[in-house]
Structures are given as C-alpha cells and as structure tokens.
XYZ file of C-alpha atoms in Angstrom:
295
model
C -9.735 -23.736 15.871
C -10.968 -21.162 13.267
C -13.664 -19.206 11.801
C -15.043 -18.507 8.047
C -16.820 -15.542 7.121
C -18.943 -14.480 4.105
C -19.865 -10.435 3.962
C -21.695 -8.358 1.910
C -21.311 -4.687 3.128
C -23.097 -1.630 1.576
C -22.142 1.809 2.110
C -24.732 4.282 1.339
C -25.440 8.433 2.155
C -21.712 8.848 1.130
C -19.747 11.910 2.529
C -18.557 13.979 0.120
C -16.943 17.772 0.104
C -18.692 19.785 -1.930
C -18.015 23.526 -2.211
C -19.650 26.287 0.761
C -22.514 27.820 0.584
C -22.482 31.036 -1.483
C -21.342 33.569 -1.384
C -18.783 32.825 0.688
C -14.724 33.821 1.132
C -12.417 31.881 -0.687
C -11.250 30.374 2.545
C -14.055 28.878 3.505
C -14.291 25.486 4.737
C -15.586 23.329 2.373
C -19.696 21.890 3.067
C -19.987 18.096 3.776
C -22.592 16.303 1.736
C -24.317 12.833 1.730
C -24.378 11.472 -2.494
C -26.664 9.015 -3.761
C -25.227 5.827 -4.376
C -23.086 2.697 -3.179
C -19.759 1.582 -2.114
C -20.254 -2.257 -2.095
C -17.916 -4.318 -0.052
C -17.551 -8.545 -0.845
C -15.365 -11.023 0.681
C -14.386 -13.777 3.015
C -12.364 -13.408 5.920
C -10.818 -16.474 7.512
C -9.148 -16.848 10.788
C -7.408 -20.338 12.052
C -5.222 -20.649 15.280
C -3.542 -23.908 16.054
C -1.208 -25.631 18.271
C 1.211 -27.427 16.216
C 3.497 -28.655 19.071
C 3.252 -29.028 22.966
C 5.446 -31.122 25.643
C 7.175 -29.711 28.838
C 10.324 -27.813 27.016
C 8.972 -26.681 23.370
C 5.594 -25.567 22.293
C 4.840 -23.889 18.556
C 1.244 -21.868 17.963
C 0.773 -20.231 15.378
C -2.278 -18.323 13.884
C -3.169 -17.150 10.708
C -6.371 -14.897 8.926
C -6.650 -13.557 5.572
C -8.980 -11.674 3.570
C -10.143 -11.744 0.412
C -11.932 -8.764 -0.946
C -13.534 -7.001 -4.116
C -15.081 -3.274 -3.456
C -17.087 -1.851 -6.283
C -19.104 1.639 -6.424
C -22.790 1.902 -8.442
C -25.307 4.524 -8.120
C -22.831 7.609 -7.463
C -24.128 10.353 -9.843
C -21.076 11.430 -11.240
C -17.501 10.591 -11.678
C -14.733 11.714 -9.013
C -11.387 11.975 -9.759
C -9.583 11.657 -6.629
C -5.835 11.659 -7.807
C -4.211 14.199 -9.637
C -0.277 14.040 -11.067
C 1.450 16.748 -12.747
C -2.046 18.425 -13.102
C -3.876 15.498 -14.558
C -6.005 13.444 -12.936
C -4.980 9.140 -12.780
C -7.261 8.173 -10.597
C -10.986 8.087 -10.324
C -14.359 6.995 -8.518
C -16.527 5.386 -10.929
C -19.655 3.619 -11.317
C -18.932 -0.125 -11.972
C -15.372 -0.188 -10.528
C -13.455 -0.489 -7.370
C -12.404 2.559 -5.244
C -9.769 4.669 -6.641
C -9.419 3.374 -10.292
C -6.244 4.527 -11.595
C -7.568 6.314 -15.031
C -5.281 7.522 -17.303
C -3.231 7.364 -20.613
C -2.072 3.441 -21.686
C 0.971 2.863 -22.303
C 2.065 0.281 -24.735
C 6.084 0.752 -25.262
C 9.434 2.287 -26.428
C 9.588 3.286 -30.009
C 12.738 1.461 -30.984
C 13.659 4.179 -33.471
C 12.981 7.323 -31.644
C 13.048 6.410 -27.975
C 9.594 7.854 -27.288
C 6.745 6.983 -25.631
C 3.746 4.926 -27.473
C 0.478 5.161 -26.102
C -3.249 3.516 -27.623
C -4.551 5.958 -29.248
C -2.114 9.205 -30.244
C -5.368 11.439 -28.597
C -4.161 12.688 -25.063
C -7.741 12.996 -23.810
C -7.826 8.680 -24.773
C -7.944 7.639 -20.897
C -8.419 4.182 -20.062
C -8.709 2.082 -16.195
C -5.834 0.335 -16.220
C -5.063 -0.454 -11.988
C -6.757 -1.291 -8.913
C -5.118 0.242 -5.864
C -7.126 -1.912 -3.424
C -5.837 -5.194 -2.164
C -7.749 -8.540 -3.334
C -6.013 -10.488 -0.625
C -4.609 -9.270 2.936
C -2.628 -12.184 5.140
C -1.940 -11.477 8.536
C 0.626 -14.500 10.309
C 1.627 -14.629 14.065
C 3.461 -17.316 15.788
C 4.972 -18.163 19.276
C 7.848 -20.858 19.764
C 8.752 -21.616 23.157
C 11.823 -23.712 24.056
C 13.187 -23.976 27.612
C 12.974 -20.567 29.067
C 13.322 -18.656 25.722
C 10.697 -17.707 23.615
C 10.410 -16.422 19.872
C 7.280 -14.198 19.009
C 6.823 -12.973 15.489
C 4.316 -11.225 13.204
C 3.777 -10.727 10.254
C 1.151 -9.184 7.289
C 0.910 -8.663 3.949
C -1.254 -7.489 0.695
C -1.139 -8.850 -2.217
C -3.137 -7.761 -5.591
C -2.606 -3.738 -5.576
C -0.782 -1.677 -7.989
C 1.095 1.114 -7.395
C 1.304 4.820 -9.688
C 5.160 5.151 -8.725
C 5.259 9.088 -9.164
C 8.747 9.163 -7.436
C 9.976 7.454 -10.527
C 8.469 9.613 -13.193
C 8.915 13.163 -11.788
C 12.262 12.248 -9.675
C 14.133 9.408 -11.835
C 13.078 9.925 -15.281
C 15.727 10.219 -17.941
C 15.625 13.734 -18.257
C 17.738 14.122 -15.636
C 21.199 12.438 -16.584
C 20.870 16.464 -18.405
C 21.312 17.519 -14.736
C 23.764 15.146 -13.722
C 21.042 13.516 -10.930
C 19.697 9.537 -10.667
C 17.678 7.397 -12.936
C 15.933 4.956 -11.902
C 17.764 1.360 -13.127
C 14.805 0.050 -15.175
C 15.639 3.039 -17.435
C 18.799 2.739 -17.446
C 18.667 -1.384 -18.122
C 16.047 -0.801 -20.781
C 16.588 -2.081 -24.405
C 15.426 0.255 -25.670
C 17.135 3.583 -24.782
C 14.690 6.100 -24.266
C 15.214 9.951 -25.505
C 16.146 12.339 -23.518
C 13.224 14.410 -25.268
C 10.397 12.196 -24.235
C 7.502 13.622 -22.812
C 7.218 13.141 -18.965
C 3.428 12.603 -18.713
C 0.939 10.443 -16.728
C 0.134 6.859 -18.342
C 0.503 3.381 -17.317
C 4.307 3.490 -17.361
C 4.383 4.199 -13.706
C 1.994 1.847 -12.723
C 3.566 -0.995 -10.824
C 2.016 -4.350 -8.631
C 2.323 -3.362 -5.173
C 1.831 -6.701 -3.260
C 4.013 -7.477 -0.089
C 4.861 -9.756 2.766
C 6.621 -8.416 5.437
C 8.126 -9.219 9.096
C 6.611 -6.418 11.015
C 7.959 -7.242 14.372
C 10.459 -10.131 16.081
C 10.948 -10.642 20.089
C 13.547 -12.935 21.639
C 12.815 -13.287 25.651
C 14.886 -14.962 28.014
C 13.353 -15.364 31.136
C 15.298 -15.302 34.457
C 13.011 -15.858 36.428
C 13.237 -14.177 40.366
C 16.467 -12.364 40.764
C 17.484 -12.345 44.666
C 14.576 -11.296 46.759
C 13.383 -7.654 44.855
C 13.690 -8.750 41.346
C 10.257 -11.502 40.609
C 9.607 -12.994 36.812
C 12.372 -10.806 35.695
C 12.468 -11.406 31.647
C 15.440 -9.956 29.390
C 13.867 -9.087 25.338
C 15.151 -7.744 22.127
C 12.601 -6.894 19.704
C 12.903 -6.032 16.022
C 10.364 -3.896 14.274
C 10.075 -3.310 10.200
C 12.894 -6.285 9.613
C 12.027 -8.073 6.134
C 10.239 -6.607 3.577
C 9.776 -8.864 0.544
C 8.088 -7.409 -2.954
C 9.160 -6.851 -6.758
C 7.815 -3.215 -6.188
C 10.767 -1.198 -7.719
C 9.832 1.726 -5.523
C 11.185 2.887 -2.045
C 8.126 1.163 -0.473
C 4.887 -0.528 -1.725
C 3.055 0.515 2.014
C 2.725 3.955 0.859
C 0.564 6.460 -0.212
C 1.038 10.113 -0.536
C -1.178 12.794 -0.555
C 0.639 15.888 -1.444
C -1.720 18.747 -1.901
C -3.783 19.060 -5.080
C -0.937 17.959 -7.887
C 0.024 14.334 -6.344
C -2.834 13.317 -4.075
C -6.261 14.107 -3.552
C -8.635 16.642 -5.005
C -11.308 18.268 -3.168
C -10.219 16.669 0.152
C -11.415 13.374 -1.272
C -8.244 10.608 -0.401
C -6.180 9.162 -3.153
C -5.251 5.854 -2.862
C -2.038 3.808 -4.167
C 0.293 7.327 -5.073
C 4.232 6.245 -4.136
C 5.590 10.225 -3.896
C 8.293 11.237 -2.485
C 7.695 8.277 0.060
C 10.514 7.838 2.429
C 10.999 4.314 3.997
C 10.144 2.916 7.089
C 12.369 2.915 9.526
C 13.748 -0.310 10.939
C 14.436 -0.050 14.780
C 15.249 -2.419 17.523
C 14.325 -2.572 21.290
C 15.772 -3.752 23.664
C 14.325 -4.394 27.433
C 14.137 -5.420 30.698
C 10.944 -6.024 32.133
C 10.205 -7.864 36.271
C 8.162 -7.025 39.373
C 9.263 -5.885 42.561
C-alpha cells in the first residue's frame, strides 16, 4: 500500500522579534511582530508499506516515506541575517531564496606561493549565497523481520541535500594552532597546499561542508518466551540499540547538529540559525536491554 502527496504551503503574518516599545530598560523582553511576506513550502511526500514475505515461521515488512522539498521566502521587507560567526553574519533570510541562506565571503583556494586564503573579489564586504542549510530530500526506513520466535525491528532516517558552516573547524582546528601545540583538523593537515600559519581566520565558504546522512537510529532483537510457569504470561527478553550507524562524508563531529550559541555563533535577535556545527558534541550511542511479561 502507499500514498503520494503534492503540497503547496504558504506561511504568511510571520513572527518576528523586533525591539520593545520605547523607552524601555535594556532588559526588556523583546516585542513580537507579524512581517509582510511569505515563507513558501513545495514538495511531495511519499509513503509505501509492504509485505515482502509471509508463511508460518518468517515474515519481512518493511515501510518506507520520503520527502522531497524546496522552501523559498518573497515578500519579506527586508533582509534578516540570522547567523552570525566571529561577529559577521553567514547566514541570511532573503527574498528569492530558501530559509537560512548561508551568505558570506567565497572562497576559491590556497595560494600556492603564500599559503593564504583567495577569495572572489579581494573586497571583504563582496558576500555571495553560497549554501542551503535545508534538506531537499528526507528518507525515513522501518522494517520488521520475524523468524520463529525472534524478531528484528529497525529504523532508520536520513537527509540528504544540506550543507553545513563547520565553525568547530575554523575557530577550534584551524592551523593557527599547531603555534599552541593543540589539533588541526586532517584536511589541513593533508592539504597540498600548506597553508600559513598567518592566514586570516575569517568567515567564507571554506567551512561550508554537504551535510547529508543516513543513519540507524534504533535496532531491537526480541526473543519471546512465551508464559513462564504460572505468574510469568507473554514474557519477551529485548536488546535494543539506539544511535548505532551513522554514515556521511561530513568531516565534522556530526552533520545532525546545529548550534545556537548566543549572538557570535547562532542566532541574532532571537531569530534561529540553521545548519551552524559549533562546538557540537556527538550523540551518544546507548543500548537497552529488557525484560518485559504480564502477571
């Protein structure tokens, strides 16, 4: 069985914080508005659910939906910038682009010969969009397996089409700091093209990585035992694993991140970034394990 379907979702009378009414302390809470304009929302989701094999001792379903999505704002009356790093802003809300446009310097390369950083244009204020922290595509995958009296149940999601501003990497592994005997990250380090120690740590494009994923969020093995002497009915012994597999060619600690750290690495103005990888610590893989019956 499964299901296909087509929306078209505007979002008007947008909330946004703009500053109390004056005069007012410079504590004061901050005065929720409604702005002109649009937040427009396309895609198709799809959902199908099957039963790929069925007798007395095995049975396999398995069910999958994905989404595929493209956000865009028009109308707004001016510009937001909604991520800030090192003091500069990287990410924006703009008429004619998706949510959260990172908007910044472009970086083009290495100078072989002095190891610094070339961007287009030599003109700081040059900012370009060059990243779209939303998803195009999200997958979602379950599954059961059956066999005898055990039984396998696994999910699984992912999102794929995303990039990443990896601030961990430019503040926290930069090459600046084999001067203070601490880490680099290895893509400096394996580099061609060895990069001065006297480059310029700045915002730009260089930290902007694809962020898609796949990963196993969760794993159960049952055994069931059925009634144990006369208390113990539909007793069923599990071990469940949560966070197991995580597969990307995101560089960073984590591509399911996002950190908003006050007004330097997040958001401005209590608007949400979106996308910022800083300092993100990793999931935590755990497992479970249980007995579960009736009395």
């Amino acid at each position: 069985s499964g299901t296909v379907d087509y929306f078209n979702k505007s979002t008007t009378n947008l909330l946004f914080p703009g500053p109390p009414i004056q005069p007012a302390p410079p504590s004061s809470v901050v005065q929720w508005i409604n702005l002109d304009g649009n937040v427009i929302n396309k895609g198709l989701e799809v959902l199908l659910n099957g039963t790929i094999v069925q007798n007395e001792n095995f049975s396999w379903d398995l069910g999958v939906n994905a989404s595929f999505l493209k956000n865009t704002v028009a109308n707004i009356p001016f510009p937001v910038y909604t991520g800030f790093v090192g003091g500069a802003p990287v990410q924006i809300i703009q008429n004619g682009h998706p949510m959260q446009t990172f908007y910044t310097r472009k970086f083009l390369e290495l100078d072989k010969s002095s190891g610094l950083s070339v961007y287009q244009f030599t003109d700081s204020a040059s900012l370009f969009y060059v990243g779209n922290p939303n998803p195009s595509t999200l997958l979602g995958i379950n599954t059961t397996c059956r066999y005898k009296k055990f039984t396998l149940t696994a999910n699984m999601y992912g999102a794929f089409g995303q990039d990443i501003y990896n601030v961990t990497e430019m503040f926290v592994l930069n090459v600046s700091n084999i001067k203070a005997g601490g880490n680099i990250a290895l893509s400096v380090f394996q580099d061609p093209v060895k990069e001065s120690l006297a480059n310029p740590v700045t915002p730009s494009s260089r930290y902007i990585m694809k962020g898609s994923y796949f990963k196993l969020a969760n794993l159960t093995i049952a055994y069931s035992l059925g009634n144990v002497a006369r208390s113990f009915k539909g007793m069923n012994l599990y071990v469940t694993g949560q966070n197991l597999l995580l597969f990307t060619k995101y560089p960073g600690f984590d591509p399911e991140t996002n950190s908003i750290n006050g007004n330097n690495n997040g958001a401005n103005t209590n608007v949400p970034s979106l996308g910022l990888d800083y300092p993100h610590y990793p999931s935590a893989r755990t497992f479970i394990v249980g007995i579960n019956c009736s009395l």
